[in-house]
GROMACS .gro file of C-alpha atoms in nm:
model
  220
    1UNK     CA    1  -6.260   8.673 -10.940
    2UNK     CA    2  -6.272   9.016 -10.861
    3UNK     CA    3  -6.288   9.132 -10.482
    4UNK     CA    4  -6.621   9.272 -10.414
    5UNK     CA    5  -6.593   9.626 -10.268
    6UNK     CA    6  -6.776   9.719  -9.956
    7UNK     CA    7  -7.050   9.949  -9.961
    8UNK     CA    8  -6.920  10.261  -9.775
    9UNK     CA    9  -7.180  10.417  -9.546
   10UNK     CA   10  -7.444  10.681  -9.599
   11UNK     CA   11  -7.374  11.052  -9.476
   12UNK     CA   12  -7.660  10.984  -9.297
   13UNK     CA   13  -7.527  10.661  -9.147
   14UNK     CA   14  -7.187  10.841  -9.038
   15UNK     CA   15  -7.397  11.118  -8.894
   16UNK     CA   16  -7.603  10.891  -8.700
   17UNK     CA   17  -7.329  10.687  -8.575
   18UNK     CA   18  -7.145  11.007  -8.442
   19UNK     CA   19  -7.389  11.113  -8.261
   20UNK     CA   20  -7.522  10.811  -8.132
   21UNK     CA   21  -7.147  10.745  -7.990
   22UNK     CA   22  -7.165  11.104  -7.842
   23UNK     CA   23  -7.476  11.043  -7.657
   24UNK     CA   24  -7.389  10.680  -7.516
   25UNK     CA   25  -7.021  10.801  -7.390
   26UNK     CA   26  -7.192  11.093  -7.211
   27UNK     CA   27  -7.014  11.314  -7.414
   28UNK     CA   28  -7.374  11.483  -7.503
   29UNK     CA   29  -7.489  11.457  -7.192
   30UNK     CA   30  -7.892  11.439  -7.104
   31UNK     CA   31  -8.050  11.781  -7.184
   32UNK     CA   32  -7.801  11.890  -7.407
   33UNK     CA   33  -7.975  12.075  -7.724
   34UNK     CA   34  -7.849  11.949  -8.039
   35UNK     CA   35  -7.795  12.223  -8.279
   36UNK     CA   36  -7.819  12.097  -8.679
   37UNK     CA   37  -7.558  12.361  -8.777
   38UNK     CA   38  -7.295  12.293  -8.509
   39UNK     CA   39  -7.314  11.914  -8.591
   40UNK     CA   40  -7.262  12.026  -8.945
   41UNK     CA   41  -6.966  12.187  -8.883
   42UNK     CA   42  -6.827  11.931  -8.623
   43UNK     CA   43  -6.905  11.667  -8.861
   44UNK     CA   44  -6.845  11.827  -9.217
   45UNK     CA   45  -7.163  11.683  -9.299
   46UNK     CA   46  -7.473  11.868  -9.434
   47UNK     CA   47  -7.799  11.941  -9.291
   48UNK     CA   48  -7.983  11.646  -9.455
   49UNK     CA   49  -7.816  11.393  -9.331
   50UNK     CA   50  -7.768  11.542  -8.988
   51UNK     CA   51  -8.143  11.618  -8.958
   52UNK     CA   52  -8.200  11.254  -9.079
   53UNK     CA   53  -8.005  11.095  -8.820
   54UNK     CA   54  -8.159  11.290  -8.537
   55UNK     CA   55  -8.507  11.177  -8.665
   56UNK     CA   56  -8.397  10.804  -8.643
   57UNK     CA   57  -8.232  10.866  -8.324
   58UNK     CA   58  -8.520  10.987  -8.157
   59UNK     CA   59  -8.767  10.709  -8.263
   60UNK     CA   60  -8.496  10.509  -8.076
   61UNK     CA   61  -8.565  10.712  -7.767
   62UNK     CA   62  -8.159  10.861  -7.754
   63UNK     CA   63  -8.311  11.232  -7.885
   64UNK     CA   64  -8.667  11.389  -7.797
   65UNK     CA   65  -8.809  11.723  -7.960
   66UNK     CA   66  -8.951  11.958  -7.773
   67UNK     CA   67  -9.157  12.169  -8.035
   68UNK     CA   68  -9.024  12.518  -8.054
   69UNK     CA   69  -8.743  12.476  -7.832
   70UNK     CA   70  -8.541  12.201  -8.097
   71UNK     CA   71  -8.413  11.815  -8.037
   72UNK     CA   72  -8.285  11.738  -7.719
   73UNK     CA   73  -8.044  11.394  -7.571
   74UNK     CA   74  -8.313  11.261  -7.374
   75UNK     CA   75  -8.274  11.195  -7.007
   76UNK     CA   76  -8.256  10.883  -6.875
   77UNK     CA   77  -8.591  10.785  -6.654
   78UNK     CA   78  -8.610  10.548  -6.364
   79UNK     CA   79  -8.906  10.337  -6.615
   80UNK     CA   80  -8.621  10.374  -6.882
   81UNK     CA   81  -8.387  10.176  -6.658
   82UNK     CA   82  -8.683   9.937  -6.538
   83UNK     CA   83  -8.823   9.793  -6.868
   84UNK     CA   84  -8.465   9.811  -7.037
   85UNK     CA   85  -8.348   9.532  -6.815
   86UNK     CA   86  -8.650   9.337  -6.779
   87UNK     CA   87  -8.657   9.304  -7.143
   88UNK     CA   88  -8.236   9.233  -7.106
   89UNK     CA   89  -8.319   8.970  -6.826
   90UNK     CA   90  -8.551   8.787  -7.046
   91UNK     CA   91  -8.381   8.795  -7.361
   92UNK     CA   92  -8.052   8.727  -7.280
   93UNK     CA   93  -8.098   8.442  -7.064
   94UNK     CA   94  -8.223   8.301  -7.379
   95UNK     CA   95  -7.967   8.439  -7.584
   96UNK     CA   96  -7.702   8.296  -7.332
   97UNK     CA   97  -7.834   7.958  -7.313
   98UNK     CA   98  -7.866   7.914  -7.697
   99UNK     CA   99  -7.467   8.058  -7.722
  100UNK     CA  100  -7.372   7.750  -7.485
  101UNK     CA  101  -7.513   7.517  -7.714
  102UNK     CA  102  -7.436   7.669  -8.050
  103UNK     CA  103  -7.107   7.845  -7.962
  104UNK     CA  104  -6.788   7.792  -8.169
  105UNK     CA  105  -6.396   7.753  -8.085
  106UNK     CA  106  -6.369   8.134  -8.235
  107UNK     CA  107  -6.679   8.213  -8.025
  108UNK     CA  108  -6.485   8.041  -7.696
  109UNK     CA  109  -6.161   8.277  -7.828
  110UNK     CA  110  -6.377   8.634  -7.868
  111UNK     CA  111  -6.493   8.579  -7.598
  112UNK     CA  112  -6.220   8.502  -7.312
  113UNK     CA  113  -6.059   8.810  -7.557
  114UNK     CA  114  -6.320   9.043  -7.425
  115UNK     CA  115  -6.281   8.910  -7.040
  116UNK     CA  116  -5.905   8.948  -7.044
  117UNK     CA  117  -5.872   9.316  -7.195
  118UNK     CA  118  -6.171   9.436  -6.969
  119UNK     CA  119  -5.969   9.332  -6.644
  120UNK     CA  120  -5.641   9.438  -6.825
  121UNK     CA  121  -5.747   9.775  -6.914
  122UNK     CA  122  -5.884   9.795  -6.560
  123UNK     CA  123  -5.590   9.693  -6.443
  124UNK     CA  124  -5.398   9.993  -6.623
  125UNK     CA  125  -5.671  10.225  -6.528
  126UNK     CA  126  -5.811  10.269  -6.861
  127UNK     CA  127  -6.178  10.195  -6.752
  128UNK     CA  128  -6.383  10.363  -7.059
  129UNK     CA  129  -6.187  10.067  -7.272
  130UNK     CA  130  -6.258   9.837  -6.978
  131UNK     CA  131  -6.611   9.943  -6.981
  132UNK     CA  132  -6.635   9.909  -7.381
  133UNK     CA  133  -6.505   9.516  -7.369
  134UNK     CA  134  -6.762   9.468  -7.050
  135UNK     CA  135  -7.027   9.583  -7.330
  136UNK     CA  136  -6.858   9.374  -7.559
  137UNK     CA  137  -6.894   9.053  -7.399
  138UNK     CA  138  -7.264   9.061  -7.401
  139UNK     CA  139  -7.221   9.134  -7.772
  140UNK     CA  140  -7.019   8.819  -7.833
  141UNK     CA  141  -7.337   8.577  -7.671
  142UNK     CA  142  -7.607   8.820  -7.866
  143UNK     CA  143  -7.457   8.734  -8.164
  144UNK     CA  144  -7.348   8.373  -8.098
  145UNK     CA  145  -7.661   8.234  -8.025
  146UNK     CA  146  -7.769   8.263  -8.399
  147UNK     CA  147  -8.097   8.414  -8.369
  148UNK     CA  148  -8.097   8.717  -8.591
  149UNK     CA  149  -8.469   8.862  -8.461
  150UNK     CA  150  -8.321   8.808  -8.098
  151UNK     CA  151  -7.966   8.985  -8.174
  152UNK     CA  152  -8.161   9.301  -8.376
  153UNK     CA  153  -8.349   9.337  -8.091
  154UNK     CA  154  -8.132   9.344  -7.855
  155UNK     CA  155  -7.882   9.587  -8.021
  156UNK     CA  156  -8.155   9.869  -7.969
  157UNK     CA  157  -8.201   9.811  -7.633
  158UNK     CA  158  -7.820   9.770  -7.549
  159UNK     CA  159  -7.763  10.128  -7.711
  160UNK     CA  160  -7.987  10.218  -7.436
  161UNK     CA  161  -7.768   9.994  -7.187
  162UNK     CA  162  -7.421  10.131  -7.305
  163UNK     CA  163  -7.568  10.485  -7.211
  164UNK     CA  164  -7.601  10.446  -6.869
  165UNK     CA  165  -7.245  10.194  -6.853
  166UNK     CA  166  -7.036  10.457  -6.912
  167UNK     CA  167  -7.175  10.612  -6.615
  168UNK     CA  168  -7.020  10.357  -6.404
  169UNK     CA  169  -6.653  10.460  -6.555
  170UNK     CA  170  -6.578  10.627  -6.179
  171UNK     CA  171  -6.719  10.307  -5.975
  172UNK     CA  172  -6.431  10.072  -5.975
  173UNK     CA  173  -6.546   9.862  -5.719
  174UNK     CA  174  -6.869   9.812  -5.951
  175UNK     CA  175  -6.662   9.703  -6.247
  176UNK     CA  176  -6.441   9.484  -6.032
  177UNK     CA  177  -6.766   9.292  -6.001
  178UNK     CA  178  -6.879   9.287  -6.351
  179UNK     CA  179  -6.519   9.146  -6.425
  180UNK     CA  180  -6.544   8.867  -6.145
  181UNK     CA  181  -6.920   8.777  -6.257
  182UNK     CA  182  -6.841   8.764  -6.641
  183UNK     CA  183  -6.587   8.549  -6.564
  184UNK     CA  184  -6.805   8.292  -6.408
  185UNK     CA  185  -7.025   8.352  -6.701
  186UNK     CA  186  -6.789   8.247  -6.895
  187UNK     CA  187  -6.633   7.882  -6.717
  188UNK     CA  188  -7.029   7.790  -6.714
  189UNK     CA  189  -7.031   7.841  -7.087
  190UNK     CA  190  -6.665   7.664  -7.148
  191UNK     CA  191  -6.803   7.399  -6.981
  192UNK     CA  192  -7.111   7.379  -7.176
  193UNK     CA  193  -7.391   7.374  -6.865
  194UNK     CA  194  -7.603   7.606  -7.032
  195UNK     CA  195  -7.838   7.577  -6.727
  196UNK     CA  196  -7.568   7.791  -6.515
  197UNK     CA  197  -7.471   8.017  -6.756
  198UNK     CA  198  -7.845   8.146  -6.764
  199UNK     CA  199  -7.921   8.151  -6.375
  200UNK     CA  200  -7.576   8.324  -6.347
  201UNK     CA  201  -7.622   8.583  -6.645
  202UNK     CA  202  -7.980   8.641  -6.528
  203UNK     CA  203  -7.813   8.681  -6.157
  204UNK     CA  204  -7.588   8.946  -6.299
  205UNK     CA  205  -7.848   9.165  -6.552
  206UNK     CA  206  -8.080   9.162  -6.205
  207UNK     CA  207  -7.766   9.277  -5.990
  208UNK     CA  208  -7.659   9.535  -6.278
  209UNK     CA  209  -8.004   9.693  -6.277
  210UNK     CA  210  -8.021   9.647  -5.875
  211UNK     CA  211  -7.705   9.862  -5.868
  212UNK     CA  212  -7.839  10.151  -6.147
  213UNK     CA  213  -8.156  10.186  -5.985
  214UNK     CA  214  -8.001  10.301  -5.594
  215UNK     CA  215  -7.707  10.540  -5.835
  216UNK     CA  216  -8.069  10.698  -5.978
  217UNK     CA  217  -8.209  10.718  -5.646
  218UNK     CA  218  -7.897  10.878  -5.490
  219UNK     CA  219  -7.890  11.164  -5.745
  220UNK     CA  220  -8.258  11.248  -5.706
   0.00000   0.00000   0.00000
């Protein structure tokens, strides 16, 4: 049988990927006017595509117009961080709990993966890659619990998550934290009690968002 060849992604898809990266790294930081021709260039990608890509990134709420002045990276509000981790505290609790008692021996495997390189690479002092796996083991339960409306739904919002993150690349007692409370995440789920792996994952969205919301404060 022949092997069937993967569809390659749309200019528009590369474009939109790019830039979405950009924004959640803080690479484009909030504010930043996004030029079409300069992302052109950058890119090697034309105009279509670039323009479609900053349509579809601002009906996700990464990119806002401001008529006459040209598409922005939006900035990230004190509501934005509110209702992004309600909806995270609700969902994934859910999402957690249905991983426990659906996961898989692969699942188990990605999973301790993700725990070990994020305190490894913190460890070596490489904390965007330790901050990458931390986003990485919320991926792994998203996806494990099977529920493809849940897991599409969530992907938006974490976009939205991974932005603000990165900001806490320069916060290592912070991500010494996130290490220690994934890891209890993760025994709880090993040990199938899917009871404690939702009051603890729930315990460590609220503490997340506890710990974003005095950083927004602070800089006000």
């Amino acid at each position: 049988m022949d092997k069937i060849m993967e569809k390659e992604p749309s200019k528009q898809q590369l474009a939109y990927e790019k830039i979405k990266d950009s924004i959640i790294k803080n690479e484009f930081l909030p504010d930043t006017l996004l030029v079409e021709r300069q992302l052109c260039t950058n890119m090697d990608i034309s105009r279509t595509p670039v323009r479609d890509a900053l349509r579809r990134l601002a009906g996700e709420g990464l990119v806002e117009f401001i008529p006459d002045k040209g598409m922005f990276v939006s900035r990230i509000r004190l509501e934005d961080i509110i209702e992004i981790y309600e909806l995270r505290e609700a969902l994934e609790s859910m999402a957690v709990r249905l991983f426990t008692l659906r996961k898989t021996e692969e699942d188990l495997k990605i999973m301790e993966g993700c725990v070990e390189q994020q305190e490894s690479s913190f460890n070596k002092g490489d904390y965007s890659l330790s901050v990458a796996k931390d986003m990485e083991f919320h991926e792994v339960y998203i996806k494990g619990a099977k529920n493809l409306r849940m897991e599409n739904f969530l992907r938006t919002i974490h976009d939205q998550t991974n932005r603000v993150a990165f900001s806490t690349t320069n916060d290592l007692e912070r991500m010494e934290r996130s290490i220690h409370q994934h890891k209890e995440v993760l025994e709880a789920i090993k040990s199938s009690d899917e009871v404690l792996a939702e009051e603890l994952i729930k315990k460590h969205i609220i503490d997340t968002r506890e710990y974003h919301m005095s950083k927004f404060y602070l800089i006000r």
